Amino acid sequence: MTDSQATIGGTGRLYGVGLGPGDPSLVTVRAAELIGKADVVAYHSARHGRSIARSIAERYLTAGQLEEKLVYPLTVETTDHPGGYRGAIDEFYEEAAARLAAHLDAGRDVVVLAEGDPLFYGSYQHMHKRLAHRYPTEVVPGVTSVSAAAARLGRPLVEAEEVLTILPGTLPEEELAARLASTDSAVIMKLGRTFPTVRRALERAGRLEDAQYVERATMAAERTAPLAEVDPDTVPYFSVAVLPSRIDRPVPAPVPGEGEVVVVGTGPAGPLWLTPEARGALAGATDLVGYTTYLDRVPVRAGQQRHGSDNKVEAERAEFALDLARRGHKVAVVSSGDPGVFAMATAVLEAAGADPYRSVPVRVLPGMTAAHAAASRVGAPLGHDYAVVSLSDRLKPWTAIARRLRAAAEADLVLALYNPGSKSRTTQVGLARDLLLEHRAPDTPVVMARDVGGPTERVRTVRLADLDPAEVDMRTLLLIGSSQTRIVERDNGTEVVWTPRRYPEE
């Protein structure tokens, strides 16, 4: 109750009272007191008139109380109302709020009953939004079905740094799968008709095996089971799917023939660049393999084995991962950026094409590329055709690099230059700059993007003629504009680099 509400006189008080998950003994002391003292007790029901909320609260009702039954006009999303389903429901809520307001204006205290917690997927909240700013109001929390389900399963929902995600089963299947893949633990509400979709989403996310089903928790008809074993035709609305904590979950012994390698792109830096699919693959792996610097970006999870190595042993790392998978391990090979762009996917697939690894399943999960991340920081320099070239001559001769740079320059392509320099490679940037100046104007924009997304990020734009090799290292990516690339200063003082989508006629 706010101070301004406390000053209102001559009106009744509105209470949104949580009843808990179903067992009347789980109603809080405060809720029981308010139900017993209320002048008016309101509750929602379907057209059949029965109300689960009232049945939970019945033992706390007293003689002489007025009861307001708020009967939903429909329970499915088909209606001839001119405003459609949403219009019909909004009209119902307005009428229900007006009925309660009449009691409050007459000085009567009104308790609105709500299963679980009033502000957790509850119908009460629609009354709250329409009335709480007009009348003194108190919300009494209740035990949620989430807590009840976990208690009935006897399994922790989350521990330590784990994240719990609560989802409505009414979400589209792809959205559910993405969120389930990327979280540690989850509870999915509102099953019933949505159960087949939820089951498919769990399977797509690789989480079906861990999913538990809880129906009518704490009620007389309570049922729990592994979700994969539940008949969809038997699932009521009052049921939830639960993915409990991963911590202390028994790690299954590796089974030869059931292992796999997933090459995961983590983006250029940090969790903000990680896709839900990649996050799920990392969480579900028994073993993580990768360059130690990239492995350090992945959260430590109980039961997982981490195998770090130097950044110059790609072939050995790939074979090590495939050998683990051949013995039944589920292996995630961690790669920065996109694993198919100058990264680990090629090394793994090359090794997987030879004996004894031909039968090992290999999947590649894409990630945000360094070029796209760098481009986003300055605008849209890759807005038209562009080429991606690595300046590293460790695996190919400089003559091949120079030939490709010259061809791209002659074709007037924007260039994204990876691996421009290192402590042992100090000449490539200068050679590339001089070669490109044979085909590009000196004032061609060059984006110098270092550690994009990381703690030492620095992105700036210079003229091609002013590109200084001494300012470029292995963590820098260069974007060289075409003849059409523009750099514009906006009113706020920032510079935007962009390449038009339309190219002039020859």
Coordinates of N, CA and C in Angstrom, one line a residue, residues 16-23 26-28 31 52-53 56 112-124 139-148 189 218-219 238:
G16 N -5.4 -8.7 -3.0 CA -5.2 -9.8 -3.9 C -4.5 -10.9 -3.1
V17 N -5.2 -12.0 -2.9 CA -4.7 -13.0 -1.9 C -4.3 -14.3 -2.6
G18 N -3.0 -14.6 -2.5 CA -2.5 -15.9 -3.0 C -2.9 -17.1 -2.2
L19 N -3.4 -18.1 -2.8 CA -3.8 -19.3 -2.1 C -2.8 -20.5 -2.1
G20 N -1.7 -20.3 -2.8 CA -0.8 -21.4 -2.9 C -1.2 -22.4 -4.0
P21 N -0.5 -23.5 -4.1 CA -0.7 -24.4 -5.3 C -2.0 -25.3 -5.2
G22 N -2.7 -25.4 -4.1 CA -3.8 -26.3 -4.1 C -4.2 -26.8 -2.7
D23 N -3.2 -27.2 -2.0 CA -3.5 -27.8 -0.6 C -3.9 -26.6 0.3
L26 N -1.6 -25.0 2.8 CA -0.5 -24.2 2.3 C -0.9 -22.7 2.2
V27 N -2.1 -22.4 2.5 CA -2.6 -21.0 2.5 C -1.8 -20.3 3.7
T28 N -1.3 -19.1 3.5 CA -0.6 -18.4 4.5 C -1.5 -17.9 5.6
A31 N -3.2 -14.7 4.6 CA -4.3 -14.9 3.6 C -5.5 -15.5 4.3
I52 N -11.6 -23.5 -8.7 CA -10.6 -24.1 -7.9 C -10.1 -23.2 -6.8
A53 N -10.1 -21.9 -7.0 CA -9.7 -20.9 -6.0 C -10.7 -21.0 -4.8
I56 N -10.2 -24.1 -2.7 CA -9.0 -24.0 -1.8 C -9.3 -23.2 -0.5
V112 N -9.8 -10.7 -3.5 CA -9.8 -11.5 -4.8 C -8.9 -12.7 -4.6
L113 N -9.5 -13.9 -4.7 CA -8.7 -15.1 -4.5 C -7.9 -15.4 -5.8
A114 N -6.7 -15.9 -5.6 CA -5.8 -16.2 -6.7 C -5.1 -17.5 -6.4
E115 N -5.2 -18.5 -7.3 CA -4.3 -19.7 -7.1 C -2.9 -19.3 -7.2
G116 N -2.0 -20.0 -6.4 CA -0.6 -19.7 -6.5 C -0.3 -18.3 -5.9
D117 N 0.4 -17.5 -6.7 CA 0.7 -16.2 -6.2 C -0.1 -15.2 -7.1
P118 N -0.7 -14.1 -6.5 CA -1.5 -13.2 -7.3 C -0.9 -12.6 -8.5
L119 N 0.4 -12.3 -8.4 CA 1.1 -11.6 -9.5 C 2.0 -12.5 -10.4
F120 N 1.7 -13.8 -10.3 CA 2.5 -14.8 -11.0 C 1.6 -15.5 -12.0
Y121 N 1.5 -15.0 -13.2 CA 0.6 -15.6 -14.2 C -0.9 -15.7 -13.6
G122 N -1.3 -14.8 -12.8 CA -2.5 -14.9 -12.1 C -3.6 -14.0 -12.7
S123 N -4.8 -14.4 -12.6 CA -5.9 -13.5 -13.1 C -6.1 -12.3 -12.3
Y124 N -5.7 -12.3 -11.0 CA -5.9 -11.1 -10.1 C -5.2 -9.9 -10.7
V139 N -1.3 -6.8 -1.6 CA -1.2 -8.1 -2.3 C -0.5 -9.1 -1.3
V140 N -1.1 -10.2 -1.1 CA -0.6 -11.2 -0.2 C 0.0 -12.4 -1.0
P141 N 1.3 -12.5 -1.0 CA 1.9 -13.6 -1.9 C 1.5 -15.0 -1.4
G142 N 1.6 -15.9 -2.4 CA 1.3 -17.3 -2.1 C 2.4 -18.2 -2.7
V143 N 2.4 -19.4 -2.2 CA 3.3 -20.4 -2.7 C 3.0 -20.7 -4.1
T144 N 4.0 -20.6 -5.0 CA 3.7 -20.8 -6.4 C 3.8 -22.3 -6.8
S145 N 3.2 -22.6 -7.9 CA 3.2 -24.0 -8.4 C 4.6 -24.4 -8.8
V146 N 5.5 -23.4 -9.0 CA 6.9 -23.7 -9.3 C 7.5 -24.3 -8.1
S147 N 7.4 -23.7 -6.9 CA 7.9 -24.2 -5.7 C 7.3 -25.5 -5.3
A148 N 6.0 -25.6 -5.5 CA 5.3 -26.9 -5.1 C 5.8 -28.0 -6.0
M189 N 5.0 -23.5 -17.7 CA 3.7 -23.4 -17.2 C 2.7 -23.6 -18.4
T218 N 0.4 -30.9 -4.9 CA -0.2 -30.8 -3.6 C -1.7 -31.0 -3.5
M219 N -2.3 -31.3 -4.7 CA -3.8 -31.6 -4.7 C -4.0 -33.1 -4.6
F238 N -3.5 -27.6 -15.3 CA -2.8 -27.4 -14.0 C -1.7 -28.4 -13.9

